[in-house]
PDB file of C-alpha atoms and ligand atoms in Angstrom:
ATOM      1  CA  UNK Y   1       0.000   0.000   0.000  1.00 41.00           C
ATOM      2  CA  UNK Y   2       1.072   3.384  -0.884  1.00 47.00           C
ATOM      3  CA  UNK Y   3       0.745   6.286   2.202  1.00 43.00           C
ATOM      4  CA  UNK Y   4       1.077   9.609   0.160  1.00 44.00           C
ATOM      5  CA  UNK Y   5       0.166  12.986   1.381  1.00 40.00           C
ATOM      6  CA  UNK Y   6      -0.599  15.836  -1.215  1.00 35.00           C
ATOM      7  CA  UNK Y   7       1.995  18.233  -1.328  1.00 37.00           C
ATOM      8  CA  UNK Y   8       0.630  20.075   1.502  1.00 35.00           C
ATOM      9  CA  UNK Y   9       3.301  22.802   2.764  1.00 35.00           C
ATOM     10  CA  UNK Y  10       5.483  22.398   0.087  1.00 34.00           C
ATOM     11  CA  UNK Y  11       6.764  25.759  -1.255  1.00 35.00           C
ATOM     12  CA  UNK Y  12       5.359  26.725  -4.574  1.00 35.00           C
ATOM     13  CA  UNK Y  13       8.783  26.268  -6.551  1.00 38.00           C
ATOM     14  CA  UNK Y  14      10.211  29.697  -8.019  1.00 38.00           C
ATOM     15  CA  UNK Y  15      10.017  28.794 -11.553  1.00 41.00           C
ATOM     16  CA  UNK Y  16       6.564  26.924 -11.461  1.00 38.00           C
ATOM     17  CA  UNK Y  17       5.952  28.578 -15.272  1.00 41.00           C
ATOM     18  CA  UNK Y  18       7.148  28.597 -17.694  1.00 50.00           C
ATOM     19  CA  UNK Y  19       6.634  24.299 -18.360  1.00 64.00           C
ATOM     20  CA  UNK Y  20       9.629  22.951 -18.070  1.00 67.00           C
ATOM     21  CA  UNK Y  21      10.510  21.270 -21.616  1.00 61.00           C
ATOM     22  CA  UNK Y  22      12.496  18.334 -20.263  1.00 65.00           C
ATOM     23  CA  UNK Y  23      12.882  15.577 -22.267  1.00 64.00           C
ATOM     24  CA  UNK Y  24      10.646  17.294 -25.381  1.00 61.00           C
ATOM     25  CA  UNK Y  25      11.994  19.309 -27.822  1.00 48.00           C
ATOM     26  CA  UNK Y  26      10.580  22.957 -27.881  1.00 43.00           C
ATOM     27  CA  UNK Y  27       8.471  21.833 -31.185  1.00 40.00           C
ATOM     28  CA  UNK Y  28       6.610  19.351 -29.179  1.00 40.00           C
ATOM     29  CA  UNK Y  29       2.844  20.275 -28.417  1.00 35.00           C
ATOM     30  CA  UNK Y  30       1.431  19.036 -25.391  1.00 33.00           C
ATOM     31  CA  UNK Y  31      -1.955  19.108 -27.148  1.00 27.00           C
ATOM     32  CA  UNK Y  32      -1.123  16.593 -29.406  1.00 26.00           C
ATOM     33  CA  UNK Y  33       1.093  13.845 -27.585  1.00 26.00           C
ATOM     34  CA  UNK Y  34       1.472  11.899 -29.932  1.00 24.00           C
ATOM     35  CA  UNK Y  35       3.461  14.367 -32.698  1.00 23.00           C
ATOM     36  CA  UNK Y  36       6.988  13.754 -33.512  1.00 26.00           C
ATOM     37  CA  UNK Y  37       9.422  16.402 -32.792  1.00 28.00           C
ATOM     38  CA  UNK Y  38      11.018  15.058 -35.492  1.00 27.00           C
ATOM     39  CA  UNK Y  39      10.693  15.274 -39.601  1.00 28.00           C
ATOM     40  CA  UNK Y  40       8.178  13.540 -41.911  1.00 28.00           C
ATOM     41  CA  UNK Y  41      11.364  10.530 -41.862  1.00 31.00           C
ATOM     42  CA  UNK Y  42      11.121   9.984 -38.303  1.00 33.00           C
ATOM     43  CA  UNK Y  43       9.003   7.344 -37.703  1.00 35.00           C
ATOM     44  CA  UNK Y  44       8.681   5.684 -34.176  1.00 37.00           C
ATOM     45  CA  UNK Y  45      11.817   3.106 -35.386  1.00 40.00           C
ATOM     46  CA  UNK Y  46      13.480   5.860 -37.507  1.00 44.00           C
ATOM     47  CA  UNK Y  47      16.997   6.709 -36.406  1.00 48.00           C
ATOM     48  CA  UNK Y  48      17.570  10.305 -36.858  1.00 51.00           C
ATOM     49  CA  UNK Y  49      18.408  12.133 -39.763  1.00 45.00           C
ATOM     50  CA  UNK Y  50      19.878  15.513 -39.799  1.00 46.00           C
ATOM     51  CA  UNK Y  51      20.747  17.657 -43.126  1.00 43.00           C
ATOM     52  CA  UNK Y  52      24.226  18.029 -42.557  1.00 42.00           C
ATOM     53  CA  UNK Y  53      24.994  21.619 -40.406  1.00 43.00           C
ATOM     54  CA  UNK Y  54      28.057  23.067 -39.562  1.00 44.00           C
ATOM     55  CA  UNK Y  55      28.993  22.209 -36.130  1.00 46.00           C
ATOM     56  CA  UNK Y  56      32.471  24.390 -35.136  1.00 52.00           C
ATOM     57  CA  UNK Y  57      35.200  22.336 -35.705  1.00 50.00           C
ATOM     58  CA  UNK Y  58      36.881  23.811 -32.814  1.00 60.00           C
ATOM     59  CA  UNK Y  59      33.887  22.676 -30.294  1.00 70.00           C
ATOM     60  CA  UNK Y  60      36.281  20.241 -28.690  1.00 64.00           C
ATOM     61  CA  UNK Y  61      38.177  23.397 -27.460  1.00 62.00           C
ATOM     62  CA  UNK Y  62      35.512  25.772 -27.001  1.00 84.00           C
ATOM     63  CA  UNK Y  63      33.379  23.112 -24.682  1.00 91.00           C
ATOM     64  CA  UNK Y  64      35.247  23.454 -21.354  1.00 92.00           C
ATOM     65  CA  UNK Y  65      34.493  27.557 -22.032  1.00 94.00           C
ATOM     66  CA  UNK Y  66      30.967  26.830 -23.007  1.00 96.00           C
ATOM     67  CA  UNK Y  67      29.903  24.148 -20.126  1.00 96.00           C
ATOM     68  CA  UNK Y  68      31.318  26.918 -17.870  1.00 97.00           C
ATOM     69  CA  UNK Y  69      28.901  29.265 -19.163  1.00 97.00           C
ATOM     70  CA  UNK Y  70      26.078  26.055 -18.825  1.00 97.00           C
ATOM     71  CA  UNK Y  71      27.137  25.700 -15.476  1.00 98.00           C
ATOM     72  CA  UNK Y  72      26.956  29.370 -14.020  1.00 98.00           C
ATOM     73  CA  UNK Y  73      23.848  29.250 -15.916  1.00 98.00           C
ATOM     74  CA  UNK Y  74      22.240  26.146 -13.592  1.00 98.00           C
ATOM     75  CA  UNK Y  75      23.569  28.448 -10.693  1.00 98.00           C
ATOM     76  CA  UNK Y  76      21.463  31.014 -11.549  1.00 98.00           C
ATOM     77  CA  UNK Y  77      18.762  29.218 -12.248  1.00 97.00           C
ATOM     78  CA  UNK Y  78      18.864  27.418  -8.760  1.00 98.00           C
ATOM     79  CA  UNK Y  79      21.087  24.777  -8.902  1.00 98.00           C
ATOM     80  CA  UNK Y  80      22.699  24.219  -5.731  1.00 98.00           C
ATOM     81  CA  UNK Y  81      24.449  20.594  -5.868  1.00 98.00           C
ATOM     82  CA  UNK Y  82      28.013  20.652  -5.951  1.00 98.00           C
ATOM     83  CA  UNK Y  83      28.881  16.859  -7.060  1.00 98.00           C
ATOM     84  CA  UNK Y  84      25.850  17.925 -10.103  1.00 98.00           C
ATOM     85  CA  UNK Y  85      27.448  20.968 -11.136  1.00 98.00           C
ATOM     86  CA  UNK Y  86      30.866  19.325 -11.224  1.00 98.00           C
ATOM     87  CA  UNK Y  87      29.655  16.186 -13.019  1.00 98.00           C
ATOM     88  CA  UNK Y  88      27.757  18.807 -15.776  1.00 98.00           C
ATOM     89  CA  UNK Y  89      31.201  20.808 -15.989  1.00 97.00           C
ATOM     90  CA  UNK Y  90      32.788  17.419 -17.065  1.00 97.00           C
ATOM     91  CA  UNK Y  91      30.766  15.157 -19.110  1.00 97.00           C
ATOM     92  CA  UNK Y  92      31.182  16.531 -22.923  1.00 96.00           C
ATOM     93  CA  UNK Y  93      26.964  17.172 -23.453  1.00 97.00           C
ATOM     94  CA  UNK Y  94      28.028  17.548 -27.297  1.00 96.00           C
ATOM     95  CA  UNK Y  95      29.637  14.048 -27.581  1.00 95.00           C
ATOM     96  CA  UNK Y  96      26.147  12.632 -27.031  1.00 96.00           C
ATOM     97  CA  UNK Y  97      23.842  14.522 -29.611  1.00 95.00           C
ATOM     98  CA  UNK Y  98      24.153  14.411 -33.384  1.00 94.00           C
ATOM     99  CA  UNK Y  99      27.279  16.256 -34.562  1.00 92.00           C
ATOM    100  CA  UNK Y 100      24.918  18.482 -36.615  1.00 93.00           C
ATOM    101  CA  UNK Y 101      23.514  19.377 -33.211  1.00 94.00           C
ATOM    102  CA  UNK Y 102      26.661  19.703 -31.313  1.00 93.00           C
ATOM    103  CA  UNK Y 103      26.575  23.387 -31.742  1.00 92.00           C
ATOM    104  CA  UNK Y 104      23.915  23.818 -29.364  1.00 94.00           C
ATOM    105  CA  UNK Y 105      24.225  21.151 -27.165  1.00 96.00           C
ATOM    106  CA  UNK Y 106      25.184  23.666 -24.192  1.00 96.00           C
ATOM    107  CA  UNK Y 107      21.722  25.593 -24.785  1.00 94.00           C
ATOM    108  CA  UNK Y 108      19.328  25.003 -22.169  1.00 92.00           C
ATOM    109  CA  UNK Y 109      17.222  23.090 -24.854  1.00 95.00           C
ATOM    110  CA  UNK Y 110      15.925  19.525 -25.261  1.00 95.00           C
ATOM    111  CA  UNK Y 111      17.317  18.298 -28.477  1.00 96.00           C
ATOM    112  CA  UNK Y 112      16.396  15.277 -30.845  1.00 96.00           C
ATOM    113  CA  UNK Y 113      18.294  11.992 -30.482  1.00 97.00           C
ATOM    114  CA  UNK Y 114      16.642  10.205 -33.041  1.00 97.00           C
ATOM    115  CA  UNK Y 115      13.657   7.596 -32.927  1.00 97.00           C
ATOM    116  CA  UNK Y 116      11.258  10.604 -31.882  1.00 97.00           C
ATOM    117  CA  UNK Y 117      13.449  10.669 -28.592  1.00 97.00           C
ATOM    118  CA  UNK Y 118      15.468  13.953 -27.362  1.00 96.00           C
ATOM    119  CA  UNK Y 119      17.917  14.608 -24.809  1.00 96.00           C
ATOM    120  CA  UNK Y 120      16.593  16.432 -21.767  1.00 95.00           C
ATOM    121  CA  UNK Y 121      17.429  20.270 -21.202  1.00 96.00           C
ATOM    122  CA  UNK Y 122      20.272  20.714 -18.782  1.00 98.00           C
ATOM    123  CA  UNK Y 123      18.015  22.273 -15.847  1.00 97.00           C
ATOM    124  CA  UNK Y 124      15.850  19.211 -16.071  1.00 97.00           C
ATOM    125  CA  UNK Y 125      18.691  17.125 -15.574  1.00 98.00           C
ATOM    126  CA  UNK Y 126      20.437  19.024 -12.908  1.00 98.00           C
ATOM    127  CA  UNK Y 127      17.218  19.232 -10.912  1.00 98.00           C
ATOM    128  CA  UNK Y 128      16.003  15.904 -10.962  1.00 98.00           C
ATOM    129  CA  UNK Y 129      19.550  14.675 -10.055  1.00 98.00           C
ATOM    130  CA  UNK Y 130      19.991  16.883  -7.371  1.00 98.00           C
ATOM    131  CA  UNK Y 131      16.796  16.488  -5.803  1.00 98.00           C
ATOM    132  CA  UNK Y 132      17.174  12.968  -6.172  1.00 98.00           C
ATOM    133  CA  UNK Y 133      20.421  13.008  -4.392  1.00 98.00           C
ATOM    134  CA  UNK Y 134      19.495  15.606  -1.640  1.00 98.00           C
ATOM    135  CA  UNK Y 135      20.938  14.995   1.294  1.00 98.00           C
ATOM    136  CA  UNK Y 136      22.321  11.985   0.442  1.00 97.00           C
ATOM    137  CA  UNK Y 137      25.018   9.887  -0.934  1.00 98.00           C
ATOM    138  CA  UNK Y 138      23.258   7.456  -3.126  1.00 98.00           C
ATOM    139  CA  UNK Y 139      25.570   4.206  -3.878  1.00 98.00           C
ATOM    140  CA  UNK Y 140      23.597   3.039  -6.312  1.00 98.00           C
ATOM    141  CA  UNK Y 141      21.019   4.360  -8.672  1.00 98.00           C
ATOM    142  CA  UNK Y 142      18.559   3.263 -11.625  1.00 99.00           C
ATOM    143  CA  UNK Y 143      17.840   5.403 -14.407  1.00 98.00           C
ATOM    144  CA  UNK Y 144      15.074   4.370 -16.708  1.00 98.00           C
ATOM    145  CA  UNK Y 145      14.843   5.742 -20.274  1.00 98.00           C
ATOM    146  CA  UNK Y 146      18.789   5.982 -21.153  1.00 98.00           C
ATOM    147  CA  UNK Y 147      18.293   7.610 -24.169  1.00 98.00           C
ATOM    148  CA  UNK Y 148      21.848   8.669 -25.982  1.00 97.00           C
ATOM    149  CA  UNK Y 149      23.153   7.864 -22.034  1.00 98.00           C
ATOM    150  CA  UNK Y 150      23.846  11.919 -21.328  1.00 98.00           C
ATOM    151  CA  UNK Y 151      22.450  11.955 -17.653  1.00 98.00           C
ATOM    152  CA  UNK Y 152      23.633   7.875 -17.190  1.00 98.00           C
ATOM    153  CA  UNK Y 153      27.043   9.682 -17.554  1.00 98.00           C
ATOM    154  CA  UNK Y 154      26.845  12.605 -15.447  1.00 98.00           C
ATOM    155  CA  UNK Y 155      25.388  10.567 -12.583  1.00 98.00           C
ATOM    156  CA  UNK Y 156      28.158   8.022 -12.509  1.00 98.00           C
ATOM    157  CA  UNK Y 157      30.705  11.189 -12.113  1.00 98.00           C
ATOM    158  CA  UNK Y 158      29.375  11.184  -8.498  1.00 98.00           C
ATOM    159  CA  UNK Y 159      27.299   7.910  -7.937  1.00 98.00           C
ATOM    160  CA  UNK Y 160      29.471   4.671  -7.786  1.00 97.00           C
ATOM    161  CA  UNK Y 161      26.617   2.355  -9.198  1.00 98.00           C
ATOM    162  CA  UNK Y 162      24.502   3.564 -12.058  1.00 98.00           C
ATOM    163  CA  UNK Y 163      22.074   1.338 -13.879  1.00 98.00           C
ATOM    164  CA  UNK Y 164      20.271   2.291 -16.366  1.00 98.00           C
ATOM    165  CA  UNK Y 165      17.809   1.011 -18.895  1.00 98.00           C
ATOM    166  CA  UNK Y 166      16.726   1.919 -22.475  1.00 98.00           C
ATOM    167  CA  UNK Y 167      13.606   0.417 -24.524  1.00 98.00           C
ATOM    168  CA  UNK Y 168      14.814   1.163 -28.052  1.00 98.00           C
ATOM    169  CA  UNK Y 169      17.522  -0.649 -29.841  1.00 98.00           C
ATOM    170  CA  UNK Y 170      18.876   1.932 -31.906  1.00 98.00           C
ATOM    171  CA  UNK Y 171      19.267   4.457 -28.623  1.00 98.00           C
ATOM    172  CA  UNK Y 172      20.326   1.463 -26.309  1.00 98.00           C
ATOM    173  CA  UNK Y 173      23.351   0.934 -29.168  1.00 98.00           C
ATOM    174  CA  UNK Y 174      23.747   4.608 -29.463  1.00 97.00           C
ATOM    175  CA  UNK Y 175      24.512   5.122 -25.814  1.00 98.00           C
ATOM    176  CA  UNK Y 176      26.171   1.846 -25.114  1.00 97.00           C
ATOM    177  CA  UNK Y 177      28.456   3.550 -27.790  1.00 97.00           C
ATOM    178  CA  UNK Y 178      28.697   6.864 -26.066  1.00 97.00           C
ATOM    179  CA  UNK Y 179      29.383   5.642 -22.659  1.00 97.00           C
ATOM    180  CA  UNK Y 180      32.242   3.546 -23.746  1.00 96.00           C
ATOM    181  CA  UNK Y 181      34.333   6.852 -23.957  1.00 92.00           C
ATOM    182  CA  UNK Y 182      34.923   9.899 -22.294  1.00 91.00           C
ATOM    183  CA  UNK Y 183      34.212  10.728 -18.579  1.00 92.00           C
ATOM    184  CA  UNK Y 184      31.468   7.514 -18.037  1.00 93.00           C
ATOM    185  CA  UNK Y 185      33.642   5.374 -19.303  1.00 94.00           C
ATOM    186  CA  UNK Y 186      32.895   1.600 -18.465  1.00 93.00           C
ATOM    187  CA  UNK Y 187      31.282   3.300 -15.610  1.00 95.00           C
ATOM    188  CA  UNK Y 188      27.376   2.900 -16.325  1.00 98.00           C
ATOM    189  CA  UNK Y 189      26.138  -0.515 -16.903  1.00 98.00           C
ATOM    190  CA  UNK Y 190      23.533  -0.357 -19.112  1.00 98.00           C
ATOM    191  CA  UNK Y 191      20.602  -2.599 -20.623  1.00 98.00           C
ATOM    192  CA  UNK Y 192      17.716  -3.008 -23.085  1.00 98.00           C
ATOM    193  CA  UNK Y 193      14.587  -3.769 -21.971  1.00 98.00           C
ATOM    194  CA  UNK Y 194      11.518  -2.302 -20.468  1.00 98.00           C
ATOM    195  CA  UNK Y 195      12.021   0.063 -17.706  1.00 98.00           C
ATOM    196  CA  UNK Y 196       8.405   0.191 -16.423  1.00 98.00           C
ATOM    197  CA  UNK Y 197       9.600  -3.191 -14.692  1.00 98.00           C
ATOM    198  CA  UNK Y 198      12.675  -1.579 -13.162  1.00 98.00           C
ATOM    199  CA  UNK Y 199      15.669  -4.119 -12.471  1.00 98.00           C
ATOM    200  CA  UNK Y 200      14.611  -6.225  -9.662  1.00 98.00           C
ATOM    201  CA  UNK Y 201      18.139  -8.327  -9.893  1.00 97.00           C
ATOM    202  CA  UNK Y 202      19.707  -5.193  -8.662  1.00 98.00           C
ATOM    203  CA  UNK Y 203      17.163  -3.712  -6.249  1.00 98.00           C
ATOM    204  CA  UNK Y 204      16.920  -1.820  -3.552  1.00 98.00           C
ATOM    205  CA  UNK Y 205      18.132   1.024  -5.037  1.00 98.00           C
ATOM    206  CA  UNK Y 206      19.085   4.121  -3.098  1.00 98.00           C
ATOM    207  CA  UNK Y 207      17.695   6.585  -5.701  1.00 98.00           C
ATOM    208  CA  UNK Y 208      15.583   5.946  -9.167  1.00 99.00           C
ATOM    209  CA  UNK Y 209      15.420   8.682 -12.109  1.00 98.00           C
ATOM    210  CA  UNK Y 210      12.963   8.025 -14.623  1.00 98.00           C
ATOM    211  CA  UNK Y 211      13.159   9.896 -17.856  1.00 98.00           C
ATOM    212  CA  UNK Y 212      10.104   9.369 -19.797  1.00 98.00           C
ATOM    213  CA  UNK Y 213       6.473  10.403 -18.331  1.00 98.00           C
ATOM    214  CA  UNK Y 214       4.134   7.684 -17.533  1.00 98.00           C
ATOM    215  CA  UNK Y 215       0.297   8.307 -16.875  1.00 97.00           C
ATOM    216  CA  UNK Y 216       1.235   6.889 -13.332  1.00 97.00           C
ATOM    217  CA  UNK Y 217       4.361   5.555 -11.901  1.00 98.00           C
ATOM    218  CA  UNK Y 218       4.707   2.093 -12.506  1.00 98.00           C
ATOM    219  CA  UNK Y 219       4.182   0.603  -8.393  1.00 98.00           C
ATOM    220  CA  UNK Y 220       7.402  -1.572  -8.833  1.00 98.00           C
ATOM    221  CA  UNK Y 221       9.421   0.999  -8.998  1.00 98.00           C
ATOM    222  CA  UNK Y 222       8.737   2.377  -5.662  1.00 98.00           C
ATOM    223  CA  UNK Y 223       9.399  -1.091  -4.622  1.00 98.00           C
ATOM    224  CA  UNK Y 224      12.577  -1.208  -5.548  1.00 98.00           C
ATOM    225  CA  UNK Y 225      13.511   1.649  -3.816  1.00 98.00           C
ATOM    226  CA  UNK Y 226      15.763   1.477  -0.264  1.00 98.00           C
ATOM    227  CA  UNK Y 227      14.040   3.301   2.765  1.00 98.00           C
ATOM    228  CA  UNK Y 228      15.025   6.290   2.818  1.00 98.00           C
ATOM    229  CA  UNK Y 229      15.719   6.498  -1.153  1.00 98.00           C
ATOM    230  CA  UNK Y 230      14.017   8.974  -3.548  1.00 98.00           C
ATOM    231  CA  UNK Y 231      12.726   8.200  -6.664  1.00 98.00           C
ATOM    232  CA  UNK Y 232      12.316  11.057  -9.188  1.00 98.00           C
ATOM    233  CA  UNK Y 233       9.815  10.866 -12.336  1.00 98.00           C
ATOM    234  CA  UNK Y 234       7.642  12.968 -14.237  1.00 98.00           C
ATOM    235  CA  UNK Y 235       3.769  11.663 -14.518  1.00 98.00           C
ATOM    236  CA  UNK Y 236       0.772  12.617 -16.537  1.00 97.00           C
ATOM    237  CA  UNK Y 237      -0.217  12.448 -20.194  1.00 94.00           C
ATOM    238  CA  UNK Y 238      -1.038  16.032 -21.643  1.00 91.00           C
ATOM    239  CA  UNK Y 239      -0.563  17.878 -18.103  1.00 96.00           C
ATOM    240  CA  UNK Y 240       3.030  16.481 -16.479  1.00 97.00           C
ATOM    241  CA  UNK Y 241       4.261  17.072 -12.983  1.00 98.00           C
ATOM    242  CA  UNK Y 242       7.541  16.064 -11.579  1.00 98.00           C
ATOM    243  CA  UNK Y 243       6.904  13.815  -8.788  1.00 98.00           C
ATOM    244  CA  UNK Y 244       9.285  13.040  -5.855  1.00 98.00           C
ATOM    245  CA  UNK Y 245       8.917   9.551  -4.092  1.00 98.00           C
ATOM    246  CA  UNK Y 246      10.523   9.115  -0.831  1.00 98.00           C
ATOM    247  CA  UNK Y 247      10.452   5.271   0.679  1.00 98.00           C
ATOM    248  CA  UNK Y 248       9.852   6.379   4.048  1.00 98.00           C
ATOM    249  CA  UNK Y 249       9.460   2.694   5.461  1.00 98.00           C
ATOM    250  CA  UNK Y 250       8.922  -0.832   4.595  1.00 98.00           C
ATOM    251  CA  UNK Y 251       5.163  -0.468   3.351  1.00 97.00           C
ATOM    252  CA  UNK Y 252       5.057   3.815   3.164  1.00 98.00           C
ATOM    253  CA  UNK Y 253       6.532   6.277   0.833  1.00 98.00           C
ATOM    254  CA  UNK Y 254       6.052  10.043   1.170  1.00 98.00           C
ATOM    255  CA  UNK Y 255       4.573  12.061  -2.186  1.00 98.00           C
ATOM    256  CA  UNK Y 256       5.213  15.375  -3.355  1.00 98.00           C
ATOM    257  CA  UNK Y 257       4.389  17.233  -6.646  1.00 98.00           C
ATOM    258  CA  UNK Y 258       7.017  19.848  -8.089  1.00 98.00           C
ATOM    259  CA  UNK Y 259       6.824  21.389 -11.274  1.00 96.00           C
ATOM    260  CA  UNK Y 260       5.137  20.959 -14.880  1.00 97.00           C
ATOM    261  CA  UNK Y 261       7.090  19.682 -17.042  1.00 96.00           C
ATOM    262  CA  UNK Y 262       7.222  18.238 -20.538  1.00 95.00           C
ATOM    263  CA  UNK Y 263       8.632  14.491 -21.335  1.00 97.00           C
ATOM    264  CA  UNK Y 264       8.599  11.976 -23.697  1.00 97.00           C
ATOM    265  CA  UNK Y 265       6.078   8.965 -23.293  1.00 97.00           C
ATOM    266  CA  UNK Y 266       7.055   5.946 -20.416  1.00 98.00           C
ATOM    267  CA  UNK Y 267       6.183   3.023 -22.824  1.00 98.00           C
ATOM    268  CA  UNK Y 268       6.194  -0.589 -22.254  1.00 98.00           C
ATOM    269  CA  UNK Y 269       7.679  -3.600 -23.830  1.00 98.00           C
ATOM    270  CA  UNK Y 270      10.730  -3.048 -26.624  1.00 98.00           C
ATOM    271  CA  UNK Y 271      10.985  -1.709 -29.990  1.00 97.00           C
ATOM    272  CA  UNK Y 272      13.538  -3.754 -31.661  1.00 94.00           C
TER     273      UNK Y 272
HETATM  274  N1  SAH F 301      18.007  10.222 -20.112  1.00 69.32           N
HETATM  275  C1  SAH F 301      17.984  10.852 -21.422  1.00 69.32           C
HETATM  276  C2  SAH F 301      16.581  11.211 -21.838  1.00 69.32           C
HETATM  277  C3  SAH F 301      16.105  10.301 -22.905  1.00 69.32           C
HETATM  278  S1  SAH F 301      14.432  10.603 -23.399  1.00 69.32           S
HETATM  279  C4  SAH F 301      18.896  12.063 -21.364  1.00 69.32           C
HETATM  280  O1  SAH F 301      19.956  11.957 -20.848  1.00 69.32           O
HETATM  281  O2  SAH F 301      18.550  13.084 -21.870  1.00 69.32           O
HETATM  282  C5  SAH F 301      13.592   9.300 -22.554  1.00 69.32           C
HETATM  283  C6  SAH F 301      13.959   7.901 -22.967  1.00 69.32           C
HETATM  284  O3  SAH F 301      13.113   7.025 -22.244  1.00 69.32           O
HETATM  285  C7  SAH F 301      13.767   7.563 -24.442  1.00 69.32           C
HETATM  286  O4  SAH F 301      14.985   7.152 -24.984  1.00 69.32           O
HETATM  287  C8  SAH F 301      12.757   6.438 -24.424  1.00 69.32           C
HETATM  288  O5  SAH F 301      12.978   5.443 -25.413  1.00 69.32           O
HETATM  289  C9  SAH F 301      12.971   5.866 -23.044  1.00 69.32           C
HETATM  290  N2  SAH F 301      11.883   5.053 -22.506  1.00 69.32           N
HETATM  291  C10 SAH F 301      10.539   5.259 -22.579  1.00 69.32           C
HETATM  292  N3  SAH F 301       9.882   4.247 -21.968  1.00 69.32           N
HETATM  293  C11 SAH F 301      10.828   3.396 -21.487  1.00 69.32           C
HETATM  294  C12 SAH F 301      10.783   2.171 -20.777  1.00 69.32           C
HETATM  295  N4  SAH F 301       9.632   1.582 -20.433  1.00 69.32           N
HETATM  296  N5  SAH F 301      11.958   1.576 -20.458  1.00 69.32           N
HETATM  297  C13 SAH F 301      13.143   2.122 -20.783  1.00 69.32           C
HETATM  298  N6  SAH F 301      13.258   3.270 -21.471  1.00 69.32           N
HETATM  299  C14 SAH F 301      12.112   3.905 -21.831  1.00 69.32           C
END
């Protein structure tokens, strides 16, 4: 059984509005959940293609100047977590989005990643990390929906475990690829399957990101949880809220809403 109180008491966060495009891309319309932010190509299994644009061919340079100016930006906006700040200043954002996206990959945008997926916008990922992680020191954690493996690799820059799970084969490849170089690497293990089911081999868990919205939680994910571990996850179908989870005992976990959001759909099963 699940004990949750409504978010009674809970300060109205400062940047309730605008909505928060997490993992969606700012072409996505909540109206209509099931458009593509991609092109007429990009089909639910269609990998994505990108006319060929200029990326600077001195980005590789330029990026330790650029996530500096990402990171004072997360400051500003709120971000108080010094292990997520650090692990943003190091992991390369622009070696995990198309080249011909690389350019903006320290914009506080969600971008595409192919298959109708995108990467989430740096706030989003700072926030839910850091909430996730408040006041802790999480061991281990499970991230569902791995996507190109971006915030897989800036959560194993402070977080000795990381799991984390991705539902399409093309993205699962994609980041398998990713994470096998750079900051993360051979430090996330990752797998394909379906994330609604979490990873019960390697439960309890002492914090859970999920990065896809589902119309509700799936239960077994709070089960998986350690007391005392957060989970973090957005919910809802055309109207999303972050939710935060805490497992405040064997049989209880404490709810609170945070803000609106916008993420890609939670789905079950595969797609080969
Ligand atoms: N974590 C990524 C965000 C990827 S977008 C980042 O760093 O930006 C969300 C991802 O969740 C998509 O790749 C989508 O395929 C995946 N997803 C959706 N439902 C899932 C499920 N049931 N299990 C695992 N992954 C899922």
């Amino acid at each position: 059984m699940i004990k949750s109180r409504p978010p009674k008491g809970q300060p109205a966060p400062a940047r309730r509005s605008p909505v928060r495009s997490a993992a969606l891309g700012p072409g996505y319309s909540v109206a209509n959940s099931n458009t593509r932010i991609l092109g007429p190509k990009a089909g639910a299994s269609s990998p994505l293609t990108l006319a060929p644009v200029a990326a600077p061919a001195n980005l590789g340079l330029n990026s330790d100047r650029l996530r500096i100016q990402m990171v004072r930006r997360l400051r500003d906006q709120g971000i108080r977590d010094e292990r997520v700040l650090a692990a943003m200043q190091a992991v390369a954002r622009h070696d995990f989005v198309d080249q011909g996206l690389a350019s903006r990959a320290y914009e506080d945008a969600a971008l595409p990643i192919g298959y109708g997926q995108t990467i989430s916008q740096p706030w989003v990922v700072a926030h839910m990390l850091a909430t996730m992680a408040q006041d802790r020191s999480p061991q281990r954690v499970l991230e569902i929906g791995a996507g190109c493996g971006y915030q897989a690799a800036v959560l194993a820059q402070f977080v000795p475990e990381v799991y984390a799970v991705e539902r399409i084969r093309g993205l699962y490849d994609q980041a398998r690829l990713n994470l096998s170089h750079g900051k993360a690497r051979g430090r996330v293990r990752l797998s394909f399957g379906d994330g609604m089911q979490g990873l019960e081999h390697r439960a309890p868990f002492d914090g859970i990101v999920v990065a896809a919205a589902g119309v509700k939680i799936p239960e077994v994910l709070l089960h998986q949880l350690a007391v005392g571990a957060r989970l973090i996850a957005p919910e809802g179908a055309a109207h999303q809220k972050l939710i935060l989870f805490e497992r405040t005992g064997p049989a209880s976990w404490h709810r609170v809403e945070l803000e609106d959001v916008r993420f890609v759909p939670l789905r079950p099963g595969t797609q080969a």
